[in-house]
PDB file of C-alpha atoms in Angstrom:
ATOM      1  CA  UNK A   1     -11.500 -25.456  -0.515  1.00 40.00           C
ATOM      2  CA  UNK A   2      -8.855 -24.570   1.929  1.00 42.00           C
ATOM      3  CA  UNK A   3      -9.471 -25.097   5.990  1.00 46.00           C
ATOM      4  CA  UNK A   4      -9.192 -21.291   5.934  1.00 44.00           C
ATOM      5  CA  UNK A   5     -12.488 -20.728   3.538  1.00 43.00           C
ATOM      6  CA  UNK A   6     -14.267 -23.868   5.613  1.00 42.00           C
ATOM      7  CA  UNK A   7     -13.685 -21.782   9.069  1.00 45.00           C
ATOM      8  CA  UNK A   8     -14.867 -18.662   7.967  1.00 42.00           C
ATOM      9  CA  UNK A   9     -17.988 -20.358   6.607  1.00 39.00           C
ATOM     10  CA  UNK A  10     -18.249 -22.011   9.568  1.00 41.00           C
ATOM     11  CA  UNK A  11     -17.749 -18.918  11.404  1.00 42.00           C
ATOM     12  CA  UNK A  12     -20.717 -17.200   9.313  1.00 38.00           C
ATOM     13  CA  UNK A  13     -23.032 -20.121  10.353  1.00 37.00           C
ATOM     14  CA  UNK A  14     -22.773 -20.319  13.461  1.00 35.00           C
ATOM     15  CA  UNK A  15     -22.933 -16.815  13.890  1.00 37.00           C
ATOM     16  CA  UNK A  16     -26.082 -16.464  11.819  1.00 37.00           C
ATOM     17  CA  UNK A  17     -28.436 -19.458  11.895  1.00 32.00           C
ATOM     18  CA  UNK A  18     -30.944 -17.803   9.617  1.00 31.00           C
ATOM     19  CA  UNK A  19     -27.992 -16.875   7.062  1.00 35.00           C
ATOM     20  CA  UNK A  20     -29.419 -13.675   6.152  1.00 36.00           C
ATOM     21  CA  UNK A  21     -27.310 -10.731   4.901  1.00 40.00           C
ATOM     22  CA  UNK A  22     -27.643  -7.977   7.306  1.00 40.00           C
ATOM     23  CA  UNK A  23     -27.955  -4.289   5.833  1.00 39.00           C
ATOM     24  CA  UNK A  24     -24.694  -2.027   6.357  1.00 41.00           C
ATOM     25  CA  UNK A  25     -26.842   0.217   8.714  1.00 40.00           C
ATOM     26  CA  UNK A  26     -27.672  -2.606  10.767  1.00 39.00           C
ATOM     27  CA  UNK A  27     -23.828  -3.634  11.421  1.00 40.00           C
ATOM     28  CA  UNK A  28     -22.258  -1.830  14.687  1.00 40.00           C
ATOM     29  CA  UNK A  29     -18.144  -2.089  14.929  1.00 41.00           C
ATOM     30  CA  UNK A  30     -18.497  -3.064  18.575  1.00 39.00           C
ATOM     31  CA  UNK A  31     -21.180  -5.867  17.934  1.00 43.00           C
ATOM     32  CA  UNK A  32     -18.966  -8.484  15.878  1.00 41.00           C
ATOM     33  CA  UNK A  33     -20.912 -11.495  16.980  1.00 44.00           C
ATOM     34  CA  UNK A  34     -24.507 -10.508  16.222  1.00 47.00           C
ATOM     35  CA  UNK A  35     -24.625  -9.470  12.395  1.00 69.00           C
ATOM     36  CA  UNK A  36     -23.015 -11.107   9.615  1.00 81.00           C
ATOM     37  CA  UNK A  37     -22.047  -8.657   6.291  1.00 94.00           C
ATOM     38  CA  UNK A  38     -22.119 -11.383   3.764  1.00 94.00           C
ATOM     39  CA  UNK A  39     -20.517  -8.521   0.949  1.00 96.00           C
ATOM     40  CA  UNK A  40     -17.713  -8.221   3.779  1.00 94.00           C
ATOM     41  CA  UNK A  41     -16.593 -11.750   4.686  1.00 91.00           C
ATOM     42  CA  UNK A  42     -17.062 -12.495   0.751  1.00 92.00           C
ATOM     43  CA  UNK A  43     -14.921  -9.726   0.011  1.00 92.00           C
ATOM     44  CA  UNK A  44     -12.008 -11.052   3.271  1.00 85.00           C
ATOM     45  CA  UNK A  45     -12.363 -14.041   1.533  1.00 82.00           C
ATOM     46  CA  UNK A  46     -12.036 -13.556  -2.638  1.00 86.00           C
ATOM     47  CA  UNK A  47     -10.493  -9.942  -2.572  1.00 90.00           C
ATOM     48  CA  UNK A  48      -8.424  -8.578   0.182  1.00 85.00           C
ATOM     49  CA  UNK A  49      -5.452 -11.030  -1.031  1.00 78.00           C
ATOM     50  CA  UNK A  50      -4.532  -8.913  -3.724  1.00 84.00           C
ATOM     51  CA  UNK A  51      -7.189  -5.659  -3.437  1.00 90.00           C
ATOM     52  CA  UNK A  52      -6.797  -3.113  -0.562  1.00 90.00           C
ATOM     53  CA  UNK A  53      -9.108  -0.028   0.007  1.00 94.00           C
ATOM     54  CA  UNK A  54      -7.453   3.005   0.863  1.00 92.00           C
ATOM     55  CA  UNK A  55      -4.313   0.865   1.601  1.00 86.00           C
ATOM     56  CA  UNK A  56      -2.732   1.044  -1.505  1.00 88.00           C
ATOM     57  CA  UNK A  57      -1.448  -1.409  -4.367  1.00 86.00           C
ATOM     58  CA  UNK A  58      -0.699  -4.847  -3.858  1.00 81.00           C
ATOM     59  CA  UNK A  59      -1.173  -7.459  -7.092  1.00 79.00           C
ATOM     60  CA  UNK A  60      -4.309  -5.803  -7.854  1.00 88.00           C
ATOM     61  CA  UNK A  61      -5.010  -1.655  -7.440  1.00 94.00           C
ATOM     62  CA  UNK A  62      -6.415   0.196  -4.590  1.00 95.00           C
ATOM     63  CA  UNK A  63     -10.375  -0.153  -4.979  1.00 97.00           C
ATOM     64  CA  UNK A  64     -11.010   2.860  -2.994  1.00 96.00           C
ATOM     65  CA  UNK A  65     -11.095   5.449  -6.580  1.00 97.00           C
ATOM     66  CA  UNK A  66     -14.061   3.119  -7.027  1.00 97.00           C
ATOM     67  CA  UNK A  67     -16.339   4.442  -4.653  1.00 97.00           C
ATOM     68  CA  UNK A  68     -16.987   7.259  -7.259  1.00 96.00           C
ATOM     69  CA  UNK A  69     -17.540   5.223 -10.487  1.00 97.00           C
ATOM     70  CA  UNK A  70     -20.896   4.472 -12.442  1.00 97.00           C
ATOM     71  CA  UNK A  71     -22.362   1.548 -10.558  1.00 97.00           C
ATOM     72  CA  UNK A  72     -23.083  -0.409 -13.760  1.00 97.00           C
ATOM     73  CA  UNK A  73     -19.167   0.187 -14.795  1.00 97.00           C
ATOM     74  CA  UNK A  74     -18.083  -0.973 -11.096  1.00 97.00           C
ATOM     75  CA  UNK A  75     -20.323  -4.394 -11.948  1.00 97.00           C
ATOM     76  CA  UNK A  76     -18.339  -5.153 -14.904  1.00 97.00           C
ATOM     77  CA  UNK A  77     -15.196  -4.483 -13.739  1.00 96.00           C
ATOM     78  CA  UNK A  78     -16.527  -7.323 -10.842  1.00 97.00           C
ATOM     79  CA  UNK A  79     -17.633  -9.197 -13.445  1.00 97.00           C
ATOM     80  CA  UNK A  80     -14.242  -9.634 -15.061  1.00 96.00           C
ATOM     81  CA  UNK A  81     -12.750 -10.950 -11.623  1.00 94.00           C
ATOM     82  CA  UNK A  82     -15.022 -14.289 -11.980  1.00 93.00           C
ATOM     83  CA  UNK A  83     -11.641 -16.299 -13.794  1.00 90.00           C
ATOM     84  CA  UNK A  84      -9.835 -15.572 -10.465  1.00 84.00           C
ATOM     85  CA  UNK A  85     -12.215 -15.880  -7.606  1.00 86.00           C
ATOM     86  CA  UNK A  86     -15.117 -18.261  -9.450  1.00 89.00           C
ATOM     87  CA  UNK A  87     -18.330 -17.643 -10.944  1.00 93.00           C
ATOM     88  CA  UNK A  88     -20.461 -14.857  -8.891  1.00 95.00           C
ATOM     89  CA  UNK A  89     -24.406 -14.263  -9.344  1.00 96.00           C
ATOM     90  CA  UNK A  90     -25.633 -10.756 -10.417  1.00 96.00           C
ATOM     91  CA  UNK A  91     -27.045 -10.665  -6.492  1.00 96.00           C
ATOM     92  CA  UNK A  92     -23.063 -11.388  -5.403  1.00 96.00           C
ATOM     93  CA  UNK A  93     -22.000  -8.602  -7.629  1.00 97.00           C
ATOM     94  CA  UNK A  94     -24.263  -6.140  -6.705  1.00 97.00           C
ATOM     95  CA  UNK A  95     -23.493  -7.004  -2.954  1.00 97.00           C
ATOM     96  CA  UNK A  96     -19.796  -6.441  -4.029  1.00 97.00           C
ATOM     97  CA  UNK A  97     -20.854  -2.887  -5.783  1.00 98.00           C
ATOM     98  CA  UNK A  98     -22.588  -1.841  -2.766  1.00 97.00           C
ATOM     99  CA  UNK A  99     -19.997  -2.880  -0.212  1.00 97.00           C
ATOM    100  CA  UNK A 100     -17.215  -0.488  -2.167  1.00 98.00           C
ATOM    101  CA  UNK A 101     -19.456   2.420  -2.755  1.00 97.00           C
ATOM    102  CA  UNK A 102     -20.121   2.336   0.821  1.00 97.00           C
ATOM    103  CA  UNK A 103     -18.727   5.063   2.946  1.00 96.00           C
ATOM    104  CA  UNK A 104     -18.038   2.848   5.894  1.00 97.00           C
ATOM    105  CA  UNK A 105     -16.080  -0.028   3.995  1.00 96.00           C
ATOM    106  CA  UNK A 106     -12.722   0.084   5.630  1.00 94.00           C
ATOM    107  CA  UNK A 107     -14.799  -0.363   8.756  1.00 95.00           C
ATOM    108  CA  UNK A 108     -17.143  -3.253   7.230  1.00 95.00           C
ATOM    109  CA  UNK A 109     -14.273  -5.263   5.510  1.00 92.00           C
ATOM    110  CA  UNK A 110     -12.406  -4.845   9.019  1.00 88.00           C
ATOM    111  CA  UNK A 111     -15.094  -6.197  11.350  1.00 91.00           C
ATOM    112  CA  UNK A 112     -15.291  -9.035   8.680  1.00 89.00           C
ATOM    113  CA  UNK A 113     -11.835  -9.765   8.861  1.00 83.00           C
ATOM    114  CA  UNK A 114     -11.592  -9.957  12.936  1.00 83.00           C
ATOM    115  CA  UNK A 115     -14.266 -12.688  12.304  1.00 85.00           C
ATOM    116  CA  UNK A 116     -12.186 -14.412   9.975  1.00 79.00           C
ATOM    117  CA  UNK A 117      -8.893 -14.302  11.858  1.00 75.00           C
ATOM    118  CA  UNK A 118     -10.979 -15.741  15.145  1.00 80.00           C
ATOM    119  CA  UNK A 119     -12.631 -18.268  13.095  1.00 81.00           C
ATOM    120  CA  UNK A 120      -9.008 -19.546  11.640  1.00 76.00           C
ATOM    121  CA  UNK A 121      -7.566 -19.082  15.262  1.00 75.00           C
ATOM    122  CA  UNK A 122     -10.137 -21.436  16.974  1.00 85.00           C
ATOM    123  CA  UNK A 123      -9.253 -24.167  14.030  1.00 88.00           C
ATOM    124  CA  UNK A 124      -5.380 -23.805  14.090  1.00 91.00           C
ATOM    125  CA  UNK A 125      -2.364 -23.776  16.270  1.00 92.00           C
ATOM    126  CA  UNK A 126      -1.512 -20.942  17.550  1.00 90.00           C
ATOM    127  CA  UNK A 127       0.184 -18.193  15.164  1.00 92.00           C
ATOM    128  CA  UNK A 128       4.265 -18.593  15.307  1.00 96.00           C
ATOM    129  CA  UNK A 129       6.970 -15.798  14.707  1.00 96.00           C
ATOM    130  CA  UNK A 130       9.764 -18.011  14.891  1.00 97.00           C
ATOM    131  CA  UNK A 131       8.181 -21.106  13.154  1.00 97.00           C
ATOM    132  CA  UNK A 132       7.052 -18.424  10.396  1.00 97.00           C
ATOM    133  CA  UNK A 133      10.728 -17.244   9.911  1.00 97.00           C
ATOM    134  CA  UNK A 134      12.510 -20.983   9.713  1.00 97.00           C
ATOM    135  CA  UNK A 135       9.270 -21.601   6.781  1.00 97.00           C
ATOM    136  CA  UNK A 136      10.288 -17.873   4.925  1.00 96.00           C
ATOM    137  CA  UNK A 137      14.336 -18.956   5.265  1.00 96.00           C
ATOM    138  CA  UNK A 138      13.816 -22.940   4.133  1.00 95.00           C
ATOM    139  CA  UNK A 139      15.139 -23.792   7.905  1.00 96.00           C
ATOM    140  CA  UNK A 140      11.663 -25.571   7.946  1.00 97.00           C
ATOM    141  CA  UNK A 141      10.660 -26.968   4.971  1.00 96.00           C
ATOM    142  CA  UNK A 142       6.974 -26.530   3.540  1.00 96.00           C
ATOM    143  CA  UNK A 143       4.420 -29.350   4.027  1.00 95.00           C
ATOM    144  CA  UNK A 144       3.939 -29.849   0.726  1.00 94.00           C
ATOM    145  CA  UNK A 145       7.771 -29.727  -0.953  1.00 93.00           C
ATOM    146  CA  UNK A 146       6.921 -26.107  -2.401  1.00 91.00           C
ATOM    147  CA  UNK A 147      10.257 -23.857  -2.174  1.00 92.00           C
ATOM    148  CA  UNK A 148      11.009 -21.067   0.801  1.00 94.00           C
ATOM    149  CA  UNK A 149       9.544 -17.641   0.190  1.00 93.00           C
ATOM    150  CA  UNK A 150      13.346 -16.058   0.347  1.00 94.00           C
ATOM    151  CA  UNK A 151      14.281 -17.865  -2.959  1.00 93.00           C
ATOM    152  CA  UNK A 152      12.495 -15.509  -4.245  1.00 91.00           C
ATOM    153  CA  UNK A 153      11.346 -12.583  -1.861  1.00 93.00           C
ATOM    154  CA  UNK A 154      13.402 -10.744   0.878  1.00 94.00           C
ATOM    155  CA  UNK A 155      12.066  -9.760   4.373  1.00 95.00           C
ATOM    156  CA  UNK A 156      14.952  -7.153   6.250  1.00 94.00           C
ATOM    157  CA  UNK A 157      18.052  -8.668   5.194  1.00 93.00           C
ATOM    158  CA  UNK A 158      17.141 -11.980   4.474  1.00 92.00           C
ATOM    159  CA  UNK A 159      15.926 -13.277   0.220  1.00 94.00           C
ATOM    160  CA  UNK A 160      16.336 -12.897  -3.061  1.00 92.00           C
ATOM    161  CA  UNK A 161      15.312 -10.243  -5.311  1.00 89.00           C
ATOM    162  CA  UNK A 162      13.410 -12.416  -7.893  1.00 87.00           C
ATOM    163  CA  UNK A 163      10.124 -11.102  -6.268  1.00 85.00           C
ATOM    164  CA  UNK A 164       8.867  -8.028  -4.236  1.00 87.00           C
ATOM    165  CA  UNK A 165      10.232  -7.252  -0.688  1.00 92.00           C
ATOM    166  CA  UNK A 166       7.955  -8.040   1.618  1.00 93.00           C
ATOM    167  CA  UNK A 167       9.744  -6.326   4.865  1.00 94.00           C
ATOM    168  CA  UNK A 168       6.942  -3.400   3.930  1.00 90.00           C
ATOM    169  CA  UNK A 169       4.162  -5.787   3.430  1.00 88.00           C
ATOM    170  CA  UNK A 170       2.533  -5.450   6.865  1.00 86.00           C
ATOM    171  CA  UNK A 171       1.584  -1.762   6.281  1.00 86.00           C
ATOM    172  CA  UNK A 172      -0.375  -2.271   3.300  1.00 81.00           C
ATOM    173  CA  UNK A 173      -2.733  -5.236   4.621  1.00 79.00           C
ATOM    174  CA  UNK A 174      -3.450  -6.615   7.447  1.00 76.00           C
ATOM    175  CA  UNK A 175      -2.894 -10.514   8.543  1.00 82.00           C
ATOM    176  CA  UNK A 176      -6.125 -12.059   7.943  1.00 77.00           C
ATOM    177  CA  UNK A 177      -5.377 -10.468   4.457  1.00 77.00           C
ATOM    178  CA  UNK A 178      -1.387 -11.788   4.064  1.00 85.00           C
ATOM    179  CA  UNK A 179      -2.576 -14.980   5.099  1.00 85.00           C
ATOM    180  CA  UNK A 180      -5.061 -15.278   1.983  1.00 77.00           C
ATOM    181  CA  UNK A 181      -2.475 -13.820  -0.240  1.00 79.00           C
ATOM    182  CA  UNK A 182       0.210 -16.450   0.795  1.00 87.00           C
ATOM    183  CA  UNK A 183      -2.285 -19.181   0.341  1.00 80.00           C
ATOM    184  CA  UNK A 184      -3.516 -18.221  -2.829  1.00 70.00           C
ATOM    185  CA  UNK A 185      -1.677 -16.344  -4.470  1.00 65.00           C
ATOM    186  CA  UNK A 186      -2.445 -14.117  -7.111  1.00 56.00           C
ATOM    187  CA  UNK A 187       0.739 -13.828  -8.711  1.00 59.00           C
ATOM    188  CA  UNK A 188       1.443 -15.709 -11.718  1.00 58.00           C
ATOM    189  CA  UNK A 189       4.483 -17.429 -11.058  1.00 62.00           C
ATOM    190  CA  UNK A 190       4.020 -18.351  -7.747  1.00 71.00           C
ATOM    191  CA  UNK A 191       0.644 -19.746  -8.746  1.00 69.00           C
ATOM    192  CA  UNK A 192       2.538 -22.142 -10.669  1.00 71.00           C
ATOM    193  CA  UNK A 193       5.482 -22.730  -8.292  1.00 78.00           C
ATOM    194  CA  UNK A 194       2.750 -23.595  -5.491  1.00 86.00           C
ATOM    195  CA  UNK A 195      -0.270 -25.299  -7.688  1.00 80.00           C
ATOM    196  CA  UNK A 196       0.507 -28.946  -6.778  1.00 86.00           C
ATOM    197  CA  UNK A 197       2.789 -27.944  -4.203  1.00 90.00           C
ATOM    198  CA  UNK A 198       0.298 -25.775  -1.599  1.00 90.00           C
ATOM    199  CA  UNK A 199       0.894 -24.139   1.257  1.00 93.00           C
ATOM    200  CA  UNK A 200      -1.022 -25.067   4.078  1.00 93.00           C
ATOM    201  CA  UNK A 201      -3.555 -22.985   6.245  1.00 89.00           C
ATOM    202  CA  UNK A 202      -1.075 -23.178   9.024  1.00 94.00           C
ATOM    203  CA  UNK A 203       2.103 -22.477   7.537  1.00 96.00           C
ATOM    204  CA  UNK A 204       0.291 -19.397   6.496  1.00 93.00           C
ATOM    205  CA  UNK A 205      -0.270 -18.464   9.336  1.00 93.00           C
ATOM    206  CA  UNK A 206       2.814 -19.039  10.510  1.00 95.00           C
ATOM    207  CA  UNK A 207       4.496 -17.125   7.739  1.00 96.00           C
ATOM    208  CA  UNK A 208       1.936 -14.202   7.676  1.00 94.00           C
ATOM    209  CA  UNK A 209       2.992 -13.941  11.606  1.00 95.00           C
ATOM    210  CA  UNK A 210       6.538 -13.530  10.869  1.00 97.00           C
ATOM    211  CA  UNK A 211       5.791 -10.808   8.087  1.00 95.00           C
ATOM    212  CA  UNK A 212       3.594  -8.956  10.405  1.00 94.00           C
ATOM    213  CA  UNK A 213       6.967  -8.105  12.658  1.00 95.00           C
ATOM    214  CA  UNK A 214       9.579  -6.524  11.048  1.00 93.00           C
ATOM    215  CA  UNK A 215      11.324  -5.164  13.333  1.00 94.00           C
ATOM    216  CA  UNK A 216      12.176  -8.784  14.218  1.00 93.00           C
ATOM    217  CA  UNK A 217      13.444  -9.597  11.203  1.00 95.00           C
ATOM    218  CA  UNK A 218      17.672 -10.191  10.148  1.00 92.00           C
ATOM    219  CA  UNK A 219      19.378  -7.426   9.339  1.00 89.00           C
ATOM    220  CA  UNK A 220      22.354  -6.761   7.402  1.00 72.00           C
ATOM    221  CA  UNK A 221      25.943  -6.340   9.269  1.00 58.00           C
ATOM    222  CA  UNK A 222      28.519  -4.399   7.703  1.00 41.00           C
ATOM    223  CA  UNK A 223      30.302  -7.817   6.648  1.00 43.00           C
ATOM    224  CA  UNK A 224      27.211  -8.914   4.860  1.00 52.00           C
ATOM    225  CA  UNK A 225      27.083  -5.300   2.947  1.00 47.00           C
ATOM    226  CA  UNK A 226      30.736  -5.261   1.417  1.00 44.00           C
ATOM    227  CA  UNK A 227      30.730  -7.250  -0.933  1.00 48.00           C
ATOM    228  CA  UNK A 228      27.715  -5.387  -2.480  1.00 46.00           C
ATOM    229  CA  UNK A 229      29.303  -1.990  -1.191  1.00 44.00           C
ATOM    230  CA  UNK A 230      32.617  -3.207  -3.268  1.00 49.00           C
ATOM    231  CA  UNK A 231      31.123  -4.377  -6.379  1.00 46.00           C
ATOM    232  CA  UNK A 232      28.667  -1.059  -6.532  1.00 45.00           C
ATOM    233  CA  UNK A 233      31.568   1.010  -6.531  1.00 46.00           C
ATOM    234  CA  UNK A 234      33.476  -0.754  -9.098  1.00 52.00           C
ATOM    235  CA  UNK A 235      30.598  -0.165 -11.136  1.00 46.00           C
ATOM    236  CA  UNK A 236      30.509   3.743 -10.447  1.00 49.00           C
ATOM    237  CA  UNK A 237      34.212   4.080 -10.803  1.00 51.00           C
ATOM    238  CA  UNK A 238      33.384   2.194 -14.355  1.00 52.00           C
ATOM    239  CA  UNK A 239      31.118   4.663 -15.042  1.00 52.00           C
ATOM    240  CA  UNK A 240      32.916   7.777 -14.543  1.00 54.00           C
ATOM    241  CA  UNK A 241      35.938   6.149 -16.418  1.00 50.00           C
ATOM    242  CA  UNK A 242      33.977   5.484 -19.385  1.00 50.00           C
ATOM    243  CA  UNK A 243      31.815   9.058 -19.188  1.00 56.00           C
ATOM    244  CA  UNK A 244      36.088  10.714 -18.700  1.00 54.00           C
ATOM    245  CA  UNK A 245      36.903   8.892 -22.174  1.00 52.00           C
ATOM    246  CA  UNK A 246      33.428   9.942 -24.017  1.00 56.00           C
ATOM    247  CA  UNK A 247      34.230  14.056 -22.876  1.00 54.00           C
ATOM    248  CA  UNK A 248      38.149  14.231 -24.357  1.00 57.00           C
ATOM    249  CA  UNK A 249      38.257  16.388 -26.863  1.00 56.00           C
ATOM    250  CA  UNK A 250      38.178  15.188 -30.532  1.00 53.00           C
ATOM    251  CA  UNK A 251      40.674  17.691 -31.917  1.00 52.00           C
ATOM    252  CA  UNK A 252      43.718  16.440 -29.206  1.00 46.00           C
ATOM    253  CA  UNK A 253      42.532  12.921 -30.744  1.00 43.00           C
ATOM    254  CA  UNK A 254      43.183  13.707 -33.766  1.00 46.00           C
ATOM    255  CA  UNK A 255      46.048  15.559 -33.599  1.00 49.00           C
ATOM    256  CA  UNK A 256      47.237  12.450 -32.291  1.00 46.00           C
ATOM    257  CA  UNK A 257      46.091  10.066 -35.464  1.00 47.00           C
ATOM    258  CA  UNK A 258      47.982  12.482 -37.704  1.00 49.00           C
ATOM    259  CA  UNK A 259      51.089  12.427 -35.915  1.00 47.00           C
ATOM    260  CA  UNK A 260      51.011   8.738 -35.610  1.00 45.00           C
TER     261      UNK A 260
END
């Protein structure tokens, strides 16, 4: 279990000695030290990596269409998460069921992660832009040997195009979120790349930082886009060339074989 999962359980305990799941009605969004929503920090920690609600798609869709299903078709849909996020209890995934039929659970899921984010912050160095960026580039390499995020990803003008952009990524979830995904990822090749090779609770942090500001991140000068701007237009001017040859007409063309 990663020092991300232990803090937030430590979080819950110390913040509930009795342990008890509070009921939604009970939970006020200016009271964040008083109540623990069990469905909430369970869902911060299992779900908000690659589910959003309201927020739209990440690895896994938007939940928030669910609010209107069947309640029994809701708990098998849960059900059929329990290869990903572990074996859940019929109590878990009703808790689950109720949280995301709930018309306050953007607010809930919220409140849990603000818990979460202080729990990780009182266990961790401080959050770092610039450390974040030197992990995404490989200026800093990862902990455990893993490779940098822009083999693979881009963030402004800086990555590969193997995997999604993730200059956008802030606007779908929020950090407490990006720092789940990063650490356990979701996505199938990653999983791989990172299984014995982890990243740490801090370097996600780190990283999930650096993805939160975009506006800080490289972007392209004109000297960096020319070669791409050159080799696009050879392409188009290919194009039309080829599209030119398919439009002459046939007869001139064979006028021409019989004359030759």
């Amino acid at each position: 279990m990663t020092r991300i999962v232990l803090a937030l359980f430590a979080a819950i305990t110390l913040l509930s000695p009795l342990g008890r799941a509070q009921s939604p009605d009970s939970l006020q969004a200016s009271d964040t030290t008083s109540h623990v929503d069990v469905a909430a920090q369970s869902y911060a920690q299992k779900c908000a990596g690659c589910h959003t609600v309201g927020g739209g798609k990440l690895t896994g869709p938007d939940l928030l269409p669910t609010r209107a299903w069947p309640k029994p078709e809701l708990a098998a849909k849960i059900k059929l998460m329990e290869p990903r996020v572990g074996p859940m209890s019929q109590d878990e995934i009703n808790q689950f069921v109720n949280l995301l039929q709930d018309t306050r659970t953007q607010e809930r899921i919220q409140i849990a992660q603000e818990l979460a984010s202080k729990a990780v912050a009182a266990t961790l160095a401080p959050a770092s832009l610039s450390e974040g960026q030197r992990l995404f580039e490989g200026a800093t390499q990862l902990a455990n040997g893993g490779i940098a995020c822009a083999t693979c990803h881009r963030a402004g003008a800086m990555g590969g195009s193997l995997g999604p952009d993730l200059t956008g990524l802030h606007t779908r979830m929020g950090k407490v979120a990006m720092t789940s995904a990063i650490q356990q990822t979701q996505f199938l090749v990653m999983s791989g790349t990172y299984k014995n090779q982890p990243i740490t609770a801090q370097e996600a942090v780190h990283l999930a930082e650096y993805l939160s500001n975009p506006n800080l991140m490289p972007t392209a000068s004109m000297e960096d886009k020319a070669p791409i701007l050159g080799a696009s237009l050879g392409v188009i001017s290919l194009l039309i060339v080829v599209g030119l040859y398919r439009k002459r007409p046939r007869n001139s063309l064979s006028r021409h074989r019989g004359t030759a």
